[in-house]
Each structure stands twice: as C-alpha cells, then as structure tokens.
DNA sequence: ACTTTACGAGATTGGAAGGA
DNA sequence: TCCTTCCAATCTCGTAAAGT
C-alpha cells in the first residue's frame, strides 16, 4: 500500500438547520474535491451537487451558510451517481491518499455511502488511505483546531475562492498541505510559536535553540523536581497529566522535521519523552501489583537530573 | 442554532485519619 | 466503634472553537 500516485482532498456540504438536526440526517448536498498528481504536480477539480433523499426545502440557515439554493438540487443526481462519478474521476482508488479538513467529512461519506449501497470494500479502501489533515496539522503545527483560513493565515496566505464552496475548501486544504510539506522550517517556526514560545520566535536559529534549550532545561527540572526515589502511587497518578502536558510540547522538537534544532535539544526532548513513557510503564507495573508506593529506577531520572548541572 | 470535542473550574463523593 | 474532618479523585457543567 506504499506507492501513492495522487492525493485527493475532498469536502462535503450537508443539509443543516438552525433548529437542530442529527448528524445522521445531515445528508450530503454537494461534493467538492481536488486531485493532486504527485509526479507532475497537476491539479484537477471535481464539483457536483447531490440531490438528498430529504426533499424538504433547504432552511434559510443552510442556504445562507452554504450558498446552495433549492434549484441547484432539483436536477442534481443522487448520492450514488455522484459518488460513482467521483470514483471514476479519482481513477485508481488504491493509488490515492484521501484527505479532508476535520473528521466529519469521512463520517459523512461513510454514512451516506452505506445508505446508498456503495460496496463496503470501496468505503474501507478509502478509509484505510484517509487522513484527517486538520488533526495532523494540529499535532504538528497549530496546537489547537483552526479553520482552513486560519491555517493559511499562519503561513501568511489568504483563502482563494468562495468560502463554503467544497471544491475551494478542498483546494485550500491542499494549499495548506503543500505549505506543510514543502516548508518544514516555516512550519516548525509556527509550531514553536504555538506550542512553546507564546511571544515572537527569534529570527536567528542560534537564538531559537538557546531559548529552546532554556525551556527544555526548565521543564526537565519541573518534571523531575517533585519525584523522589519513592513516591506514593496516588501522587504519581496526580502528576501524570501535568507531566504529559509538559512533555508533549516537545514531540515536534524530537521529530525535527525541519532540521532546525540542535542535536543537544533533540536529545533532551528525547529524554523528556522517554522519561514520560518510562513513568507510565513503571506506574502500570506497580499498579498491577496493587502497590501503594512506587520506586523509580535511577536510570530514568539520571539524564534529566544531569541537565541541572550543566 | 446546534453538534462535537477538548479543557478547566467548581461541586460532589468516597475513603482515610484522628478524636472521643 | 462511631463520628467528624479533610483531601483527593471523579463528575458535571459551562465555555470555546471547529464543523454544517
């Protein structure tokens, strides 16, 4: 399943109402997508209205939000026809990675495809190759959930095309993806600002690493300080979460996608991350034996404690 | 306007410790 | 043994920000 030929970014507009509607009933009414050829960089487009089973007139809310009118749907094809056309447009389903911005588009696809008797194996082929890019972007760059427009703005870009038009939404999601892929340095600088430095990130790589080094050492202290060799289990349970908070900030430093970070900083980030994993492991072990106290191996604390004397 | 998800503050509960 | 007190773990609720 390794060789991908193309990436497809897709987005649904759905029925919606301001007076409440179960997600189950929010049928797809428009499918937009862009296809990015990995070899040539060529981009092709897909945009089709979908006639929902629910034939009631669209709510004012839905019309305002999506810009879709009842007349757009009257002559539209049903889900099955549109989705089959989508699959033809995609070409090789297996050679494709699928992306959307937020998990709701895949949920929509699964619900409507099942309802309209699209073969289960087709759905699972797509699901297997699917990535919620908003989640990846959150983990690697932005920390919190952001909208497509906000994500673009982080790179100094503007949304192109109509908002709430699924083809343009998909196209702009692709643009974010390409920034993310091709600009690892800029992405890591944004990540630093969002995850670690609340204020501006220094311009100079040396200064960044110095500042990062300070933070790492500070947090290494913070994490090891409260731990003595023997600790009560219930206290450990209490500090697990705050320690996780501190440590997970550095996962992207450890990953070092941009190569921006010094060997030393990556090493310390690694110490912090493995310290947290060891902590969890030790906790689990002691928990199995219903132990009331917990004993940490010295090797676990050593790498972090040493930092204090540098 | 409502859903979903995540998070933090405040309220509630349950068990341990200590006094009579 | 019983009752009170206290702390910590858990729950609940509200907010905020995506999504339509």
Short mmCIF file of C-alpha atoms (C1' of nucleotides) in Angstrom, two decimals:
data_model
loop_
_atom_site.label_atom_id
_atom_site.label_comp_id
_atom_site.label_asym_id
_atom_site.label_seq_id
_atom_site.Cartn_x
_atom_site.Cartn_y
_atom_site.Cartn_z
CA UNK A 1 0.00 0.00 0.00
CA UNK A 2 3.01 2.18 -0.24
CA UNK A 3 3.03 3.72 -3.69
CA UNK A 4 0.71 6.65 -3.92
CA UNK A 5 0.23 8.32 -7.25
CA UNK A 6 -2.01 11.13 -6.17
CA UNK A 7 -3.66 12.90 -3.28
CA UNK A 8 -7.36 13.70 -3.22
CA UNK A 9 -8.70 16.39 -0.90
CA UNK A 10 -12.48 16.33 -0.53
CA UNK A 11 -15.19 18.22 1.30
CA UNK A 12 -18.95 17.85 1.68
CA UNK A 13 -21.63 20.46 2.17
CA UNK A 14 -24.55 18.99 4.05
CA UNK A 15 -28.12 19.64 4.99
CA UNK A 16 -28.26 21.64 8.18
CA UNK A 17 -30.68 23.64 10.22
CA UNK A 18 -30.59 26.20 12.96
CA UNK A 19 -33.25 24.32 14.86
CA UNK A 20 -31.24 21.18 15.33
CA UNK A 21 -30.56 18.18 13.16
CA UNK A 22 -28.90 14.88 13.98
CA UNK A 23 -25.67 14.36 12.13
CA UNK A 24 -27.20 11.15 10.78
CA UNK A 25 -29.76 13.20 8.84
CA UNK A 26 -27.41 15.85 7.55
CA UNK A 27 -27.23 14.37 4.07
CA UNK A 28 -24.52 15.46 1.66
CA UNK A 29 -25.75 18.00 -0.88
CA UNK A 30 -22.50 18.90 -2.59
CA UNK A 31 -19.19 17.13 -3.02
CA UNK A 32 -16.09 19.06 -3.97
CA UNK A 33 -12.59 17.73 -4.39
CA UNK A 34 -9.17 18.40 -5.87
CA UNK A 35 -6.74 15.80 -7.13
CA UNK A 36 -3.02 16.43 -6.86
CA UNK A 37 -0.75 14.36 -9.07
CA UNK A 38 2.41 13.61 -7.11
CA UNK A 39 4.59 13.24 -10.17
CA UNK A 40 3.51 16.21 -12.25
CA UNK A 41 2.01 18.48 -9.59
CA UNK A 42 -1.03 18.81 -11.83
CA UNK A 43 -4.27 19.70 -10.06
CA UNK A 44 -7.72 18.66 -11.29
CA UNK A 45 -11.10 19.55 -9.88
CA UNK A 46 -14.43 17.94 -9.03
CA UNK A 47 -17.66 19.64 -8.00
CA UNK A 48 -21.16 18.13 -8.05
CA UNK A 49 -24.44 18.88 -6.34
CA UNK A 50 -26.18 15.92 -4.72
CA UNK A 51 -29.92 15.52 -4.51
CA UNK A 52 -30.71 14.43 -0.96
CA UNK A 53 -33.43 11.92 -0.07
CA UNK A 54 -34.93 14.53 2.18
CA UNK A 55 -36.73 16.71 -0.37
CA UNK A 56 -37.89 19.40 2.01
CA UNK A 57 -36.82 22.90 1.01
CA UNK A 58 -33.46 23.99 2.36
CA UNK A 59 -33.59 26.03 5.52
CA UNK A 60 -32.68 29.70 5.30
CA UNK A 61 -29.78 28.91 7.57
CA UNK A 62 -28.46 26.25 5.23
CA UNK A 63 -28.86 28.45 2.17
CA UNK A 64 -27.04 31.33 3.78
CA UNK A 65 -24.25 29.16 5.07
CA UNK A 66 -23.58 27.04 2.01
CA UNK A 67 -24.79 29.37 -0.72
CA UNK A 68 -26.78 26.46 -2.14
CA UNK A 69 -30.34 27.02 -3.41
CA UNK A 70 -33.16 24.52 -3.86
CA UNK A 71 -32.93 24.95 -7.63
CA UNK A 72 -29.34 23.74 -7.55
CA UNK A 73 -30.52 20.40 -6.22
CA UNK A 74 -33.63 19.80 -8.30
CA UNK A 75 -31.76 18.49 -11.31
CA UNK A 76 -28.84 17.08 -9.38
CA UNK A 77 -28.12 13.35 -9.25
CA UNK A 78 -28.45 11.29 -6.12
CA UNK A 79 -25.55 10.29 -3.92
CA UNK A 80 -24.82 7.01 -5.67
CA UNK A 81 -24.49 8.54 -9.12
CA UNK A 82 -22.34 11.41 -7.89
CA UNK A 83 -20.14 9.16 -5.81
CA UNK A 84 -19.62 6.74 -8.70
CA UNK A 85 -18.66 9.71 -10.86
CA UNK A 86 -16.29 10.76 -8.12
CA UNK A 87 -14.65 7.33 -8.11
CA UNK A 88 -14.25 7.45 -11.90
CA UNK A 89 -12.74 10.92 -11.59
CA UNK A 90 -10.36 9.68 -8.89
CA UNK A 91 -9.06 6.89 -11.14
CA UNK A 92 -7.13 4.32 -9.13
CA UNK A 93 -8.74 4.21 -5.72
CA UNK A 94 -5.83 2.24 -4.29
CA UNK A 95 -3.16 4.58 -5.59
CA UNK A 96 -4.71 7.53 -3.82
CA UNK A 97 -4.44 9.10 -0.40
CA UNK A 98 -7.55 10.90 0.79
CA UNK A 99 -7.62 13.98 2.93
CA UNK A 100 -10.20 16.24 4.45
CA UNK A 101 -10.19 19.04 6.95
CA UNK A 102 -11.95 17.72 10.08
CA UNK A 103 -13.24 14.21 10.70
CA UNK A 104 -16.85 14.97 9.80
CA UNK A 105 -16.31 14.55 6.07
CA UNK A 106 -15.25 10.93 6.42
CA UNK A 107 -18.17 10.29 8.79
CA UNK A 108 -20.48 11.81 6.20
CA UNK A 109 -19.00 9.69 3.45
CA UNK A 110 -19.39 6.52 5.49
CA UNK A 111 -22.99 7.20 6.48
CA UNK A 112 -24.21 8.26 3.04
CA UNK A 113 -22.21 5.63 1.16
CA UNK A 114 -23.62 2.90 3.37
CA UNK A 115 -27.12 4.27 2.99
CA UNK A 116 -26.80 4.28 -0.81
CA UNK A 117 -25.32 0.81 -1.06
CA UNK A 118 -21.83 1.73 -2.11
CA UNK A 119 -19.88 -1.52 -1.60
CA UNK A 120 -18.36 -1.76 1.89
CA UNK A 121 -14.98 -2.69 0.41
CA UNK A 122 -14.86 0.57 -1.53
CA UNK A 123 -15.56 2.52 1.63
CA UNK A 124 -12.89 0.69 3.59
CA UNK A 125 -10.34 1.15 0.82
CA UNK A 126 -10.86 4.88 1.13
CA UNK A 127 -10.92 4.81 4.90
CA UNK A 128 -7.62 2.92 5.03
CA UNK A 129 -6.00 5.60 2.91
CA UNK A 130 -7.68 8.51 4.63
CA UNK A 131 -6.08 11.20 6.75
CA UNK A 132 -7.82 13.89 8.76
CA UNK A 133 -5.34 16.58 7.89
CA UNK A 134 -6.75 19.01 10.42
CA UNK A 135 -5.63 16.61 13.15
CA UNK A 136 -2.14 16.22 11.68
CA UNK A 137 -1.88 19.98 11.34
CA UNK A 138 -2.96 20.43 14.93
CA UNK A 139 -0.35 17.95 16.17
CA UNK A 140 2.49 19.26 14.07
CA UNK A 141 1.86 22.97 13.73
CA UNK A 142 -1.06 24.78 15.24
CA UNK A 143 -1.74 23.13 18.62
CA UNK A 144 -5.45 23.98 18.64
CA UNK A 145 -8.04 23.27 15.95
CA UNK A 146 -8.01 26.02 13.39
CA UNK A 147 -10.10 26.73 10.34
CA UNK A 148 -8.71 26.43 6.82
CA UNK A 149 -8.49 30.21 6.57
CA UNK A 150 -6.67 30.47 9.90
CA UNK A 151 -4.20 27.76 8.91
CA UNK A 152 -3.44 29.61 5.67
CA UNK A 153 -3.04 32.83 7.61
CA UNK A 154 -0.35 31.19 9.75
CA UNK A 155 1.69 30.93 6.55
CA UNK A 156 0.75 34.45 5.51
CA UNK A 157 -1.62 33.20 2.81
CA UNK A 158 -5.21 34.05 2.02
CA UNK A 159 -8.12 31.78 1.19
CA UNK A 160 -8.62 31.56 -2.56
CA UNK A 161 -12.14 31.25 -3.99
CA UNK A 162 -15.54 31.12 -2.34
CA UNK A 163 -15.80 30.10 1.27
CA UNK A 164 -18.10 27.14 1.96
CA UNK A 165 -17.69 26.02 -1.58
CA UNK A 166 -16.46 22.45 -1.12
CA UNK A 167 -14.15 22.46 -4.13
CA UNK A 168 -12.44 25.63 -2.95
CA UNK A 169 -12.36 24.36 0.61
CA UNK A 170 -10.62 21.23 -0.67
CA UNK A 171 -8.29 23.29 -2.85
CA UNK A 172 -7.29 25.49 0.05
CA UNK A 173 -6.74 22.46 2.25
CA UNK A 174 -4.35 21.19 -0.41
CA UNK A 175 -2.57 24.54 -0.31
CA UNK A 176 -2.06 24.15 3.43
CA UNK A 177 -0.80 20.63 2.89
CA UNK A 178 1.73 21.81 0.33
CA UNK A 179 2.97 24.51 2.68
CA UNK A 180 3.24 21.95 5.44
CA UNK A 181 5.11 19.54 3.19
CA UNK A 182 7.41 21.93 1.38
CA UNK A 183 8.10 24.45 4.11
CA UNK A 184 9.19 22.44 7.14
CA UNK A 185 11.24 25.30 8.54
CA UNK A 186 8.41 27.78 8.40
CA UNK A 187 6.09 25.10 9.80
CA UNK A 188 8.39 24.45 12.73
CA UNK A 189 8.71 28.19 13.39
CA UNK A 190 4.92 28.42 13.57
CA UNK A 191 4.89 25.30 15.75
CA UNK A 192 7.38 26.92 18.14
CA UNK A 193 5.23 29.99 18.43
CA UNK A 194 2.04 27.99 19.02
CA UNK A 195 3.46 25.30 21.26
CA UNK A 196 6.42 26.71 23.13
CA UNK A 197 7.09 30.42 22.86
CA UNK A 198 3.97 32.43 23.41
CA UNK A 199 5.69 35.55 22.13
CA UNK A 200 7.60 36.07 18.89
CA UNK A 201 10.08 33.42 17.83
CA UNK A 202 13.63 34.79 17.49
CA UNK A 203 14.77 35.24 13.90
CA UNK A 204 18.12 33.64 14.34
CA UNK A 205 18.49 29.84 14.51
CA UNK A 206 21.13 30.07 17.22
CA UNK A 207 18.88 32.22 19.39
CA UNK A 208 15.97 29.85 18.82
CA UNK A 209 18.00 26.92 20.01
CA UNK A 210 19.30 28.83 23.02
CA UNK A 211 15.82 29.80 24.02
CA UNK A 212 14.59 26.29 23.40
CA UNK A 213 17.45 24.92 25.44
CA UNK A 214 16.43 27.12 28.38
CA UNK A 215 12.85 25.90 28.14
CA UNK A 216 13.90 22.28 27.90
CA UNK A 217 16.11 22.52 30.96
CA UNK A 218 13.47 24.43 32.87
CA UNK A 219 10.87 21.79 32.06
CA UNK A 220 13.28 18.95 32.79
CA UNK A 221 13.65 20.41 36.28
CA UNK A 222 9.93 20.91 36.60
CA UNK A 223 9.29 17.30 35.69
CA UNK A 224 11.92 15.68 37.91
CA UNK A 225 11.75 18.06 40.87
CA UNK A 226 8.72 16.55 42.58
CA UNK A 227 9.87 12.97 42.13
CA UNK A 228 11.82 11.34 44.88
CA UNK A 229 13.01 7.78 44.64
CA UNK A 230 9.97 6.51 46.40
CA UNK A 231 6.68 8.12 45.81
CA UNK A 232 3.13 7.37 46.70
CA UNK A 233 1.16 5.91 43.85
CA UNK A 234 -1.74 8.27 44.18
CA UNK A 235 0.59 11.23 43.93
CA UNK A 236 2.08 9.86 40.75
CA UNK A 237 -1.37 9.49 39.29
CA UNK A 238 -1.96 13.14 40.01
CA UNK A 239 1.19 14.38 38.29
CA UNK A 240 0.92 12.15 35.23
CA UNK A 241 -1.31 14.56 33.38
CA UNK A 242 0.67 17.76 34.03
CA UNK A 243 3.84 15.93 33.05
CA UNK A 244 2.22 14.76 29.85
CA UNK A 245 1.29 18.37 29.10
CA UNK A 246 4.86 19.50 29.55
CA UNK A 247 6.40 16.67 27.59
CA UNK A 248 4.08 16.52 24.60
CA UNK A 249 5.07 20.04 23.64
CA UNK A 250 8.47 18.67 22.66
CA UNK A 251 7.38 15.83 20.43
CA UNK A 252 7.82 18.02 17.37
CA UNK A 253 11.29 19.04 18.52
CA UNK A 254 12.20 15.38 18.81
CA UNK A 255 10.80 14.82 15.33
CA UNK A 256 12.81 17.75 14.00
CA UNK A 257 11.09 17.85 10.62
CA UNK A 258 12.94 21.00 9.66
CA UNK A 259 16.37 20.03 10.95
CA UNK A 260 16.31 23.40 12.71
CA UNK A 261 17.03 22.08 16.18
CA UNK A 262 20.45 21.23 17.55
CA UNK A 263 21.46 17.70 18.36
CA UNK A 264 21.55 18.58 22.03
CA UNK A 265 18.00 19.95 22.03
CA UNK A 266 16.68 16.92 20.16
CA UNK A 267 18.46 14.72 22.67
CA UNK A 268 16.92 16.49 25.65
CA UNK A 269 13.49 16.36 24.03
CA UNK A 270 14.08 12.63 23.59
CA UNK A 271 14.99 12.30 27.27
CA UNK A 272 11.80 14.07 28.27
CA UNK A 273 9.63 11.95 26.01
CA UNK A 274 11.18 8.66 27.09
CA UNK A 275 11.05 9.76 30.71
CA UNK A 276 7.31 10.15 30.35
CA UNK A 277 6.97 6.74 28.70
CA UNK A 278 9.06 5.12 31.44
CA UNK A 279 6.94 6.86 34.03
CA UNK A 280 3.78 5.41 32.52
CA UNK A 281 5.35 1.97 32.25
CA UNK A 282 6.63 1.96 35.83
CA UNK A 283 3.27 3.19 37.02
CA UNK A 284 1.46 0.39 35.18
CA UNK A 285 3.81 -2.23 36.61
CA UNK A 286 3.31 -1.06 40.17
CA UNK A 287 -0.39 -0.72 39.61
CA UNK A 288 -0.59 -4.39 38.57
CA UNK A 289 0.85 -5.39 41.92
CA UNK A 290 -1.52 -3.05 43.78
CA UNK A 291 1.49 -1.31 45.19
CA UNK A 292 0.89 1.78 47.30
CA UNK A 293 4.32 3.20 46.71
CA UNK A 294 6.34 3.46 43.57
CA UNK A 295 10.08 3.14 43.06
CA UNK A 296 11.79 4.74 40.09
CA UNK A 297 14.93 3.39 38.61
CA UNK A 298 17.76 5.84 38.77
CA UNK A 299 18.42 5.44 35.04
CA UNK A 300 15.07 7.05 34.37
CA UNK A 301 15.87 10.26 36.18
CA UNK A 302 19.58 10.47 35.51
CA UNK A 303 19.56 12.03 32.04
CA UNK A 304 17.19 14.79 33.13
CA UNK A 305 18.80 15.42 36.50
CA UNK A 306 22.19 15.83 34.88
CA UNK A 307 20.89 18.79 32.91
CA UNK A 308 20.64 20.83 36.06
CA UNK A 309 24.42 20.75 36.49
CA UNK A 310 25.32 21.85 33.01
"C1'" DA B 1 -28.85 27.27 16.01
"C1'" DC B 2 -27.00 23.15 17.01
"C1'" DT B 3 -23.21 19.18 17.11
"C1'" DT B 4 -18.82 17.64 18.51
"C1'" DT B 5 -14.62 17.78 21.00
"C1'" DA B 6 -11.47 19.49 24.41
"C1'" DC B 7 -10.50 21.71 28.58
"C1'" DG B 8 -10.82 23.98 33.11
"C1'" DA B 9 -13.32 25.36 37.30
"C1'" DG B 10 -16.31 24.11 40.73
"C1'" DA B 11 -19.19 20.68 43.04
"C1'" DT B 12 -19.63 16.19 44.73
"C1'" DT B 13 -18.35 11.93 46.51
"C1'" DG B 14 -15.67 8.41 48.96
"C1'" DG B 15 -12.24 6.86 51.84
"C1'" DA B 16 -8.50 7.67 55.26
"C1'" DA B 17 -7.14 9.79 59.54
"C1'" DG B 18 -7.94 11.34 64.04
"C1'" DG B 19 -10.61 12.42 68.36
"C1'" DA B 20 -13.95 10.85 71.89
"C1'" DT C 1 -16.86 1.88 67.42
"C1'" DC C 2 -18.68 5.95 65.79
"C1'" DC C 3 -18.44 10.44 64.18
"C1'" DT C 4 -16.18 14.38 62.19
"C1'" DT C 5 -12.83 16.36 59.27
"C1'" DC C 6 -10.04 16.64 55.32
"C1'" DC C 7 -8.11 15.64 50.99
"C1'" DA C 8 -8.06 13.76 46.52
"C1'" DA C 9 -10.33 11.63 42.69
"C1'" DT C 10 -14.18 11.95 39.84
"C1'" DC C 11 -18.22 14.20 37.70
"C1'" DT C 12 -20.62 17.86 35.90
"C1'" DC C 13 -21.16 21.87 33.78
"C1'" DG C 14 -20.02 25.75 31.07
"C1'" DT C 15 -17.13 27.74 27.51
"C1'" DA C 16 -14.79 27.94 23.21
"C1'" DA C 17 -13.91 26.79 18.66
"C1'" DA C 18 -14.14 23.71 14.79
"C1'" DG C 19 -17.95 21.81 11.58
"C1'" DT C 20 -22.67 22.22 8.73
#
